[in-house]
Tab-separated table of C-alpha atoms in Angstrom:
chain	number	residue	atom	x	y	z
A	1	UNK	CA	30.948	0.310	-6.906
A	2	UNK	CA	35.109	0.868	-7.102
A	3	UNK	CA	34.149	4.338	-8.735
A	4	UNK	CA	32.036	5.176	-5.968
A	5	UNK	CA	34.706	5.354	-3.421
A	6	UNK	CA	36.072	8.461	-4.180
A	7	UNK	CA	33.636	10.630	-2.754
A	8	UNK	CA	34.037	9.454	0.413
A	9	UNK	CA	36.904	7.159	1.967
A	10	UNK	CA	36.570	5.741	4.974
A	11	UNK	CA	40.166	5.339	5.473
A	12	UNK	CA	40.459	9.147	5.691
A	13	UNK	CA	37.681	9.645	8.245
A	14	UNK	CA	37.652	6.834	10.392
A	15	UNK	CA	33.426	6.699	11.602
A	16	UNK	CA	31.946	5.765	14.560
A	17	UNK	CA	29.794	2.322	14.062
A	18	UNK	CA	26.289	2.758	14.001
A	19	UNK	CA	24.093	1.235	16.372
A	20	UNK	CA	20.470	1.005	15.365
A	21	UNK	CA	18.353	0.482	12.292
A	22	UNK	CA	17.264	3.276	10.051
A	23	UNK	CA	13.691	3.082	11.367
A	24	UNK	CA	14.901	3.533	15.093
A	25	UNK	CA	17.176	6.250	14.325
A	26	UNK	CA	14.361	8.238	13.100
A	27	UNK	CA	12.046	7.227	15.442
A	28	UNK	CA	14.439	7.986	18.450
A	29	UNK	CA	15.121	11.335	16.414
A	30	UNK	CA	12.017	12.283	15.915
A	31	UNK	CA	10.852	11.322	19.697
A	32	UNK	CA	13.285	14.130	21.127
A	33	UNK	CA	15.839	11.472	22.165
A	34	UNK	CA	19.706	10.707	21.458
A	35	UNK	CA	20.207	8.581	18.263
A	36	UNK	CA	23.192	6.982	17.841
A	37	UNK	CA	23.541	9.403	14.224
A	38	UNK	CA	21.145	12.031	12.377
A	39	UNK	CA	19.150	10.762	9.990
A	40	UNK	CA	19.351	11.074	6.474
A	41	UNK	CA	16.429	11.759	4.016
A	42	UNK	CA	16.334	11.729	0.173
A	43	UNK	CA	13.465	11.261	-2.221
A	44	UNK	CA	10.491	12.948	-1.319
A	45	UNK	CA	8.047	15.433	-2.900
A	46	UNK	CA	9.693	18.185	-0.886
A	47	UNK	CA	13.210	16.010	-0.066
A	48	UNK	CA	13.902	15.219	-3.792
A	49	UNK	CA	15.859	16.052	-6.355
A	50	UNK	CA	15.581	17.458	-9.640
A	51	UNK	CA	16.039	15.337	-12.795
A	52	UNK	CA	18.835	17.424	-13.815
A	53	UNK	CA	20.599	17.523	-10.542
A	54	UNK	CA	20.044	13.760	-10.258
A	55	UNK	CA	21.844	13.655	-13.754
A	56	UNK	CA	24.755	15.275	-12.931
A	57	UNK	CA	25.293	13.390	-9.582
A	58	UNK	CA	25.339	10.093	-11.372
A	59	UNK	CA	27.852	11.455	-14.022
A	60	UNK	CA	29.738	12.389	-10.850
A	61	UNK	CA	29.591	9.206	-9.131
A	62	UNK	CA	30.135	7.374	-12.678
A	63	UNK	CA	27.023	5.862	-12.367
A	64	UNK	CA	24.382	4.970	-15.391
A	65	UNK	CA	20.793	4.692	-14.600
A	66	UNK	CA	17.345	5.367	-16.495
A	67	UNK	CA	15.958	8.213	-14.686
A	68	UNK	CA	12.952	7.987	-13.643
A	69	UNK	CA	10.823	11.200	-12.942
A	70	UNK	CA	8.588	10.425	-9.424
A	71	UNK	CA	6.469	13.988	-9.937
A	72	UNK	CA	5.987	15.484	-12.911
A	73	UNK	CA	5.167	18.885	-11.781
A	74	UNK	CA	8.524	19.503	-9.715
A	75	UNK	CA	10.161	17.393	-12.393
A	76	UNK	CA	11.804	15.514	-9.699
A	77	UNK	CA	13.384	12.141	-10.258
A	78	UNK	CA	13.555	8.732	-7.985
A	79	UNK	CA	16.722	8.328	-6.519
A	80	UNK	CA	17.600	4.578	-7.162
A	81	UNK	CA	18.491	2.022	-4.161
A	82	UNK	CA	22.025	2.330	-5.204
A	83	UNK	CA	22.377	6.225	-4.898
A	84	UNK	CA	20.200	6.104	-1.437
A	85	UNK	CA	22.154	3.352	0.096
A	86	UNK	CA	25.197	4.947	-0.871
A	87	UNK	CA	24.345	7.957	1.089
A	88	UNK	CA	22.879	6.365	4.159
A	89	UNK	CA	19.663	7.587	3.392
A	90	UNK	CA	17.483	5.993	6.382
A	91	UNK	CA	13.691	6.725	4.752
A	92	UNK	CA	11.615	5.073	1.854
A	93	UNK	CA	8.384	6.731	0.352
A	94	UNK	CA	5.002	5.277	-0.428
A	95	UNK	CA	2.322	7.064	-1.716
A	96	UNK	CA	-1.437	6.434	-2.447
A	97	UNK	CA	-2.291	6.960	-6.582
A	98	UNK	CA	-4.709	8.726	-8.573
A	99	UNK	CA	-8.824	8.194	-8.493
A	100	UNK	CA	-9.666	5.003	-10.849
A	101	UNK	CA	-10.293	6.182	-14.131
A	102	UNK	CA	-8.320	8.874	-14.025
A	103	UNK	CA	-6.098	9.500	-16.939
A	104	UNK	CA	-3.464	11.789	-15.829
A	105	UNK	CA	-1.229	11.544	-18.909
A	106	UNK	CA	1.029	14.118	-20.122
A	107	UNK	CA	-0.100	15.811	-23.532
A	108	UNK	CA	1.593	18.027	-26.551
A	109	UNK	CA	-0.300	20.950	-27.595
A	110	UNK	CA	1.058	24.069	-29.841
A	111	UNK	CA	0.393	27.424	-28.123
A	112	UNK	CA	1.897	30.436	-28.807
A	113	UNK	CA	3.926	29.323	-31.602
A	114	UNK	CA	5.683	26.457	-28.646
A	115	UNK	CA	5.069	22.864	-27.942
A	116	UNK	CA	4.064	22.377	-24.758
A	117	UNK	CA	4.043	19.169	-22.074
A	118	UNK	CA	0.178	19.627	-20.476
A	119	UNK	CA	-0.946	17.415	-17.267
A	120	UNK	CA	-4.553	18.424	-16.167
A	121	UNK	CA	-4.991	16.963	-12.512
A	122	UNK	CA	-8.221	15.484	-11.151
A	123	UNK	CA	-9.208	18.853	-9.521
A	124	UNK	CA	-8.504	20.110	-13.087
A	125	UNK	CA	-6.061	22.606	-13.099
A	126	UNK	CA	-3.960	22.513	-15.850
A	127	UNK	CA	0.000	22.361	-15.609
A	128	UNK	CA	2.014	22.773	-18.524
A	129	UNK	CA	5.896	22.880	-19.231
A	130	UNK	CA	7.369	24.089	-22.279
A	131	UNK	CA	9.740	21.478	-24.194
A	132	UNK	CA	12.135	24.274	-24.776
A	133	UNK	CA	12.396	24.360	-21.575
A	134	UNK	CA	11.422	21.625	-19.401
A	135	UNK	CA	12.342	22.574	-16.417
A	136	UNK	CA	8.840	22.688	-14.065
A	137	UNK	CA	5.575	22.656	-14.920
A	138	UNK	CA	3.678	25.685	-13.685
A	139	UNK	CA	-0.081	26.439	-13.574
A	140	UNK	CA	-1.718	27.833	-16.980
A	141	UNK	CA	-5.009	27.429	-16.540
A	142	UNK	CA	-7.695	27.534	-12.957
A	143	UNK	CA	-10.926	26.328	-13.446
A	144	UNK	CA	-12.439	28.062	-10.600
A	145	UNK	CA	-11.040	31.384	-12.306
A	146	UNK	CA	-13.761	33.119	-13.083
A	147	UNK	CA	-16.301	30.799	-10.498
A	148	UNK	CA	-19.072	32.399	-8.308
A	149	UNK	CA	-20.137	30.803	-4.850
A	150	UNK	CA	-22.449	28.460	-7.000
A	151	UNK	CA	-20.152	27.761	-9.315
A	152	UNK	CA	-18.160	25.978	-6.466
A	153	UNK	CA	-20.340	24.201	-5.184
A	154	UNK	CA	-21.788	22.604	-7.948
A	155	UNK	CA	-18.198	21.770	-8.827
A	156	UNK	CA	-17.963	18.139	-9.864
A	157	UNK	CA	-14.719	17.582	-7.150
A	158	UNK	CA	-12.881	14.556	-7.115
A	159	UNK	CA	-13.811	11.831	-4.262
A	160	UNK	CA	-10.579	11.355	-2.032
A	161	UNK	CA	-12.348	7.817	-0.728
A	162	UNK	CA	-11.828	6.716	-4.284
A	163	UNK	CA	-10.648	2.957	-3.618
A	164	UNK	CA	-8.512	2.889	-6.821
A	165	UNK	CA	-6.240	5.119	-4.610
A	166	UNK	CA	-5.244	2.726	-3.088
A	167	UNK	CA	-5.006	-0.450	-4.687
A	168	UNK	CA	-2.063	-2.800	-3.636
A	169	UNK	CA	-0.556	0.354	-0.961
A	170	UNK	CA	-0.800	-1.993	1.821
A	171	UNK	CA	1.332	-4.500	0.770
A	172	UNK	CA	3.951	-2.069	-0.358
A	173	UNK	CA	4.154	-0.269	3.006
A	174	UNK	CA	4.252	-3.889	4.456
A	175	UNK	CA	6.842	-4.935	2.310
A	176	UNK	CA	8.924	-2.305	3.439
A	177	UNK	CA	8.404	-2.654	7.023
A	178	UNK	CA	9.395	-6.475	6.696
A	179	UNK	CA	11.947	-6.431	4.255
A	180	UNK	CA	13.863	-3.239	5.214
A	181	UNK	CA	15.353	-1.709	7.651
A	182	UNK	CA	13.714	2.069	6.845
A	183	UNK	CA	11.574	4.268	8.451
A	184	UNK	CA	8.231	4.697	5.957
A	185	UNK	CA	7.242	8.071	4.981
A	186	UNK	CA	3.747	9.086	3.391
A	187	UNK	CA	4.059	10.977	-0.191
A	188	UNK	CA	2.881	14.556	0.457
A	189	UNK	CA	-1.196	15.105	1.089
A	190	UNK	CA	-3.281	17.081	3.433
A	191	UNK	CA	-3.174	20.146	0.810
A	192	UNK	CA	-5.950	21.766	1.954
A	193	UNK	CA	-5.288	25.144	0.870
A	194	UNK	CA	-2.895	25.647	-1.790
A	195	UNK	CA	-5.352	23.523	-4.046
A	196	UNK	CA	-7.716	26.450	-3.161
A	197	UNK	CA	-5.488	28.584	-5.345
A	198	UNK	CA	-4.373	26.506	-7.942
A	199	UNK	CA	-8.337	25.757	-8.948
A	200	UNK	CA	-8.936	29.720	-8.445
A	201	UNK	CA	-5.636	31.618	-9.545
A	202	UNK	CA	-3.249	32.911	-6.919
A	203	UNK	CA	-4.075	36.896	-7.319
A	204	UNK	CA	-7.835	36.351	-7.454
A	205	UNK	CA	-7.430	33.740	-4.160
A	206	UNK	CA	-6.008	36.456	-2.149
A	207	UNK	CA	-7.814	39.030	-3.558
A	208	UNK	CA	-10.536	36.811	-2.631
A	209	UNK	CA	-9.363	36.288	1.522
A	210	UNK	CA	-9.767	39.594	1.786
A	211	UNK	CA	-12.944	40.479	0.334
A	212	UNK	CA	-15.129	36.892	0.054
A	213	UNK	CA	-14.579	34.770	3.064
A	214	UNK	CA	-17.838	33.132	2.385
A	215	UNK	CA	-16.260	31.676	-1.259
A	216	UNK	CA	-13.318	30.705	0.321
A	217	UNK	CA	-15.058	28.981	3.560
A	218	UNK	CA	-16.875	27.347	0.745
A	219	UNK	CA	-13.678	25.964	-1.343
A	220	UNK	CA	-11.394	25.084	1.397
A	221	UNK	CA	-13.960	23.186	3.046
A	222	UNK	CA	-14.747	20.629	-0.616
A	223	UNK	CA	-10.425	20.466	-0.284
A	224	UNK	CA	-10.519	19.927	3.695
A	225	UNK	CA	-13.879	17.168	2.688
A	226	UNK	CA	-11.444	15.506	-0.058
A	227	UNK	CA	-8.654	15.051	2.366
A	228	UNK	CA	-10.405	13.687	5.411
A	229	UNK	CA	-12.064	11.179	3.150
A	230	UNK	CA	-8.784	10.355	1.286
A	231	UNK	CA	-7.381	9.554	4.993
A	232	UNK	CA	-9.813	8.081	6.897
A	233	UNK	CA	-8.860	5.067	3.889
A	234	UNK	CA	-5.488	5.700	3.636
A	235	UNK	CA	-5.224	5.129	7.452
A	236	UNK	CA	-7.405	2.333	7.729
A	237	UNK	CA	-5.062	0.428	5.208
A	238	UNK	CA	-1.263	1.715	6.366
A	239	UNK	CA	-2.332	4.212	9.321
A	240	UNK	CA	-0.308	0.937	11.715
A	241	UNK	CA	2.649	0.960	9.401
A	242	UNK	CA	3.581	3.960	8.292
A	243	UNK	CA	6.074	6.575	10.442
A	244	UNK	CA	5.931	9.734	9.304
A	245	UNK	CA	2.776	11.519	7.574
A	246	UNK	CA	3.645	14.348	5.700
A	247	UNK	CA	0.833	17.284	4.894
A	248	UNK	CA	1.483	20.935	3.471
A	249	UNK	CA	0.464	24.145	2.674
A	250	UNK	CA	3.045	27.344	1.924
A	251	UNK	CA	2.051	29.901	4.050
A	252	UNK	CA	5.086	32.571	3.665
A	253	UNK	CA	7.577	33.516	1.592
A	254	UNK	CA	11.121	34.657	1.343
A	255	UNK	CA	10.437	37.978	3.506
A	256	UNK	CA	7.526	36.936	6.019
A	257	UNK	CA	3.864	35.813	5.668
A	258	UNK	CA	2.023	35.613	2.384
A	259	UNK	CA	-0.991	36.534	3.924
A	260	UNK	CA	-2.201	38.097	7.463
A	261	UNK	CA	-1.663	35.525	10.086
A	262	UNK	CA	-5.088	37.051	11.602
A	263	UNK	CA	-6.595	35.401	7.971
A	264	UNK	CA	-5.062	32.424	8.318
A	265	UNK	CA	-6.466	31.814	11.988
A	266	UNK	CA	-9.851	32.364	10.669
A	267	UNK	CA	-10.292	30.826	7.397
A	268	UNK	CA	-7.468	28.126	7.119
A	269	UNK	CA	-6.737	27.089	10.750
A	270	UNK	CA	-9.812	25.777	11.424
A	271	UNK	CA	-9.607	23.209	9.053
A	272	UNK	CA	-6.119	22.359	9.057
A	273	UNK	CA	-6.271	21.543	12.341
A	274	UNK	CA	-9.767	19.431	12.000
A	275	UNK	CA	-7.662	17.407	9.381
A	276	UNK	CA	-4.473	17.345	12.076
A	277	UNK	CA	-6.291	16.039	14.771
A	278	UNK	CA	-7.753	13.366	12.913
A	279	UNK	CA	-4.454	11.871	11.782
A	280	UNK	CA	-3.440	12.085	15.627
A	281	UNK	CA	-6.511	10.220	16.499
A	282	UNK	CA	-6.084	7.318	13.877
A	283	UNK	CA	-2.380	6.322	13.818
A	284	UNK	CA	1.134	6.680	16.154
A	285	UNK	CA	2.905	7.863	12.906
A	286	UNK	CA	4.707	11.288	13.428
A	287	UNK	CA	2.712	14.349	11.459
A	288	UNK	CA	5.031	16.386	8.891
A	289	UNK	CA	4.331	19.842	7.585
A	290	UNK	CA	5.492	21.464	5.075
A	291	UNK	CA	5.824	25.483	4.368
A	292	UNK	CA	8.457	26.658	2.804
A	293	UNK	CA	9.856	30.432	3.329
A	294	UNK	CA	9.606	32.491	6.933
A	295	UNK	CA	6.855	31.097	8.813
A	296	UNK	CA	7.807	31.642	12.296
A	297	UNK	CA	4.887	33.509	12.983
A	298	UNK	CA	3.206	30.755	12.050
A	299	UNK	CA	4.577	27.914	14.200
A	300	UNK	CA	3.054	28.636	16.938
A	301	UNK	CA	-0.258	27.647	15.438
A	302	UNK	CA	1.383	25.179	13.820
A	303	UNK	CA	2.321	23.419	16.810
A	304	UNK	CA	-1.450	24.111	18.307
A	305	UNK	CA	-2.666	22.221	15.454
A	306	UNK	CA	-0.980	19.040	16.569
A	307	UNK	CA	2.083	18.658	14.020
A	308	UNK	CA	5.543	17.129	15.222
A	309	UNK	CA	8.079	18.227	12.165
A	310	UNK	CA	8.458	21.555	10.461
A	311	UNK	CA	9.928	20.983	6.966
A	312	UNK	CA	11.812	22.376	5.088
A	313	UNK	CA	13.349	24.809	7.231
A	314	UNK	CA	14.296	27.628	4.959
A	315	UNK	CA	17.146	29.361	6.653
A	316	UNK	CA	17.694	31.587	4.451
A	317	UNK	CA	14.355	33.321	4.631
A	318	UNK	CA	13.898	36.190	7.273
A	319	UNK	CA	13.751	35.317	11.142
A	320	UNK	CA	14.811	31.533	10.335
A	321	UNK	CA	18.222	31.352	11.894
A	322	UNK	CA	19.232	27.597	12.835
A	323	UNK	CA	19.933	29.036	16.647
A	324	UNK	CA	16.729	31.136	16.801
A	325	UNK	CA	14.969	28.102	15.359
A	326	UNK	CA	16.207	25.501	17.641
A	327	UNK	CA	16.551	27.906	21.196
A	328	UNK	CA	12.811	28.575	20.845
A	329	UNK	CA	11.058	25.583	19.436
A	330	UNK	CA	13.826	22.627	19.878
A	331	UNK	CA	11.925	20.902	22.544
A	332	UNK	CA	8.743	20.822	21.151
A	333	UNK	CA	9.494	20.676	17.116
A	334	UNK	CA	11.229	18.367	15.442
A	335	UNK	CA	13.071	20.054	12.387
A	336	UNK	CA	13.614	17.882	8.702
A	337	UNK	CA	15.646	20.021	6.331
A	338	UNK	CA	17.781	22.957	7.161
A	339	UNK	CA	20.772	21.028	6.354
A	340	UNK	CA	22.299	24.122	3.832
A	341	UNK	CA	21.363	27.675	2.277
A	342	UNK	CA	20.356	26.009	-0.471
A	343	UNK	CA	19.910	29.185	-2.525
A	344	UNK	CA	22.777	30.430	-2.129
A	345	UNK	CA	25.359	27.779	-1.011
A	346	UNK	CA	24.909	24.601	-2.361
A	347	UNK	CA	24.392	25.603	-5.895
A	348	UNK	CA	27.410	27.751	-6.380
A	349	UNK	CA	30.539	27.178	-3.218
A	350	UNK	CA	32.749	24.429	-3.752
A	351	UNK	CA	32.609	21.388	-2.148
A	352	UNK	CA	34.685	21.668	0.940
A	353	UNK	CA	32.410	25.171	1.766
A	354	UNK	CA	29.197	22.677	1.339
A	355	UNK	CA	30.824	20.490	3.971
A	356	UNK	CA	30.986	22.962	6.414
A	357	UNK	CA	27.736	24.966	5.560
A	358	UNK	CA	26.370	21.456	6.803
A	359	UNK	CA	28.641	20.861	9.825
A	360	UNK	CA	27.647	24.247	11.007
A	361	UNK	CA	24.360	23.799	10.714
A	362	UNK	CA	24.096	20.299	12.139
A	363	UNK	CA	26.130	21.412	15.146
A	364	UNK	CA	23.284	23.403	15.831
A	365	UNK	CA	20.071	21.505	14.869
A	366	UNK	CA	21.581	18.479	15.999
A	367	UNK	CA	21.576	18.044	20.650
A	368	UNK	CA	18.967	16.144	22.229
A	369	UNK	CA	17.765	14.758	18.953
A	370	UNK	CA	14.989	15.993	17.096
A	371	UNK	CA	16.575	16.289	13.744
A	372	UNK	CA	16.593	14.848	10.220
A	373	UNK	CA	18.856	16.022	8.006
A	374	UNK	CA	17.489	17.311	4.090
A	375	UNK	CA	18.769	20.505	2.354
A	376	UNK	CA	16.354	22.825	2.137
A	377	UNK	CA	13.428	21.935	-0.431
A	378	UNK	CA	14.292	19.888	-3.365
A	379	UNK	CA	17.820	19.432	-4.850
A	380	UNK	CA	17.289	22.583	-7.638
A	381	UNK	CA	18.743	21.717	-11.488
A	382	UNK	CA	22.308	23.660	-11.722
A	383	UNK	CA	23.717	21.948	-8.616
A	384	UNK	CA	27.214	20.383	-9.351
A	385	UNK	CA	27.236	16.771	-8.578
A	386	UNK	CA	30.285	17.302	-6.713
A	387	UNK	CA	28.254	19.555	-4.358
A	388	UNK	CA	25.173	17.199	-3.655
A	389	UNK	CA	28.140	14.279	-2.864
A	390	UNK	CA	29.678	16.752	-0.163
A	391	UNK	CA	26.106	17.556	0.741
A	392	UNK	CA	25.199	13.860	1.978
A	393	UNK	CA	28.347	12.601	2.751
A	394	UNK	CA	29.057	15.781	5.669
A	395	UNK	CA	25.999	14.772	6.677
A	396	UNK	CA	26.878	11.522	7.707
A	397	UNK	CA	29.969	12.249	8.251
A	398	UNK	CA	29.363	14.856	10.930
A	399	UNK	CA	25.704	13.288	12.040
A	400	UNK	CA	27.242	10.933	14.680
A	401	UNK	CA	26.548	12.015	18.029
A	402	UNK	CA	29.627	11.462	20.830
């Protein structure tokens, strides 16, 4: 790994020694307490990296790998041992599979005079990607589109309980608590109501919020069923081993909320926080949410629900300052992400102005714990390799606490 060391030389920056395992750090982190460094995450559904960005990192660190692509949707890839070790990366993913039986292969089909990559998921929405372009799939077609209130609930939805799920996830989650020193992270689940408006269209979903609470009580609650069975197994085989859970739904965007917060209280609350407080009451392991964009108003009932972590952190999105964020919610909150503006800074100032986006920001999210350091979201195609070594090596580089 010769090549490797000229990112980062130790030589130059003489670094404190580090003084607990990966899976402490993060615990202690995540617990509100002092670690002896801020952790580092890489690799998850909402922590990754795109196959494209991965590509161009491992040109930059002269490294040759076959890259594997971990979500197919987000077109993300799986960072490889060597690239996470490298980087001090203190978490590993596992994740639960698909329903036995299910297919879930990608297809070719000509439309519109272009080839497209089609993956139709077990609620069956349909995500497609063009090859001229294969950057993300994206939604083209919502079963529940044209649906009336019967029409939903005579919907043949997929069983979460499904024990094929979950073949052999045990042992992998025990593997890594025996054989590593890393804290264990949960793929992303608990999507209780973006699914809602994948199956139904986004347009006719909020259209829909405002003017058929009845259909939507109906179709959140077949998502919010699906999810409490998928846990109650999924925590009966790794609810003692796992660390961190992570669930989601996006509930704002770049400017504020993307719906009325007095909506969300009514018709989505209820059952994220039925599907909260059951994690809480089945396993010790830390509860991760995910919304991306300016959700402050939100956080409050966030926090009411019973989650520990707000990810991703947007900071760039309205009212989402580092200071704001931390001043107001540090003691109770735990913030993953955050780490850079990473739509308008990491892809496009040089290196040295990515290390101190991230010393900046770490200076602030950092004291008294209750920090793990990500960019924001996933690691976007067009990022220089050059910029996503500064990214993770600042991070450690600035994570150690005195």
């Amino acid at each position: 790994m010769a090549v490797l060391s000229r990112i980062f030389h130790k030589k130059d920056y003489p670094m404190p020694k580090e003084t607990m395992t990966s899976r402490e750090r993060v615990l202690k982190a995540l617990n509100h307490q002092v670690p002896d460094r801020v952790p580092i995450d890489l690799g998850g559904n909402q922590t990754g990296i795109h196959k494209f960005a991965y590509e161009a990192l491992l040109a930059h660190l002269g490294l040759s790998e076959n890259v594997e692509i971990m979500d197919a949707v987000q077109q993300l890839a799986r960072p490889s041992e060597t690239v996470l070790e490298h980087f001090h990366v203190d978490t590993r993913y596992i994740a639960a599979g698909a329903a036995s039986g299910f297919d879930g292969k990608i297809t070719t089909e000509m439309r519109d005079g272009m080839l497209w990559h089609d993956l139709v998921d077990e609620f069956g929405v349909r995500w497609s990607m063009p090859e001229a372009h294969p950057m993300y799939m994206d939604i083209s077609y919502s079963p529940l589109a044209h649906a009336s209130l019967e029409d939903v609930r005579e919907y043949p939805f997929p069983r979460g309980d499904d024990p094929g799920r979950f073949e052999g996830l045990r042992e992998r989650a025990l593997a890594l608590r025996r054989d590593t020193p890393y804290a264990v992270v949960s793929g992303i689940s608990g999507v209780i109501y973006e699914i809602c408006w994948y199956m139904r269209g986004l347009e006719a979903w909020f259209m829909d919020m405002m003017t058929a609470p009845e259909f939507c009580e109906a179709l959140l609650d077949q998502t919010c069923k699906f999810w409490m069975d998928w846990f109650r197994v999924f925590l009966d085989e790794v609810g003692d081993l796992v660390d961190v859970i992570m669930i989601g739904d996006d509930l704002a965007g770049q400017t504020g909320p993307l719906f009325n917060p007095d909506i969300y209280r009514s018709l989505v609350k209820p059952r994220h926080k039925k599907l909260v407080q059951y994690i809480r009451s089945r396993t010790k392991a830390k509860i991760w949410y995910h919304t991306c964009g300016a959700c402050l108003p939100f956080i409050p009932d966030l926090l009411d629900n019973g989650i520990d972590i707000l990810n991703p952190v947007q900071i760039s999105a309205a009212n989402m300052e580092p200071a704001r964020l931390k001043e107001t919610f540090g003691d109770v909150l735990s913030f993953w992400g955050g780490g850079i503006n990473a739509q308008h800074e990491l892809p496009r100032v040089s290196p040295d102005a990515v290390r101190e986006a991230v010393r900046k920001n770490m200076e602030i999210f950092k004291p008294g714990g209750g920090y793990i350091f990500n960019s924001v979201h996933n690691i976007q195609a067009g990022v220089p390799g050059e910029n996503i070594a500064a990214l993770y090596d600042a991070a450690y580089r600035h994570g150690f606490y005195e």
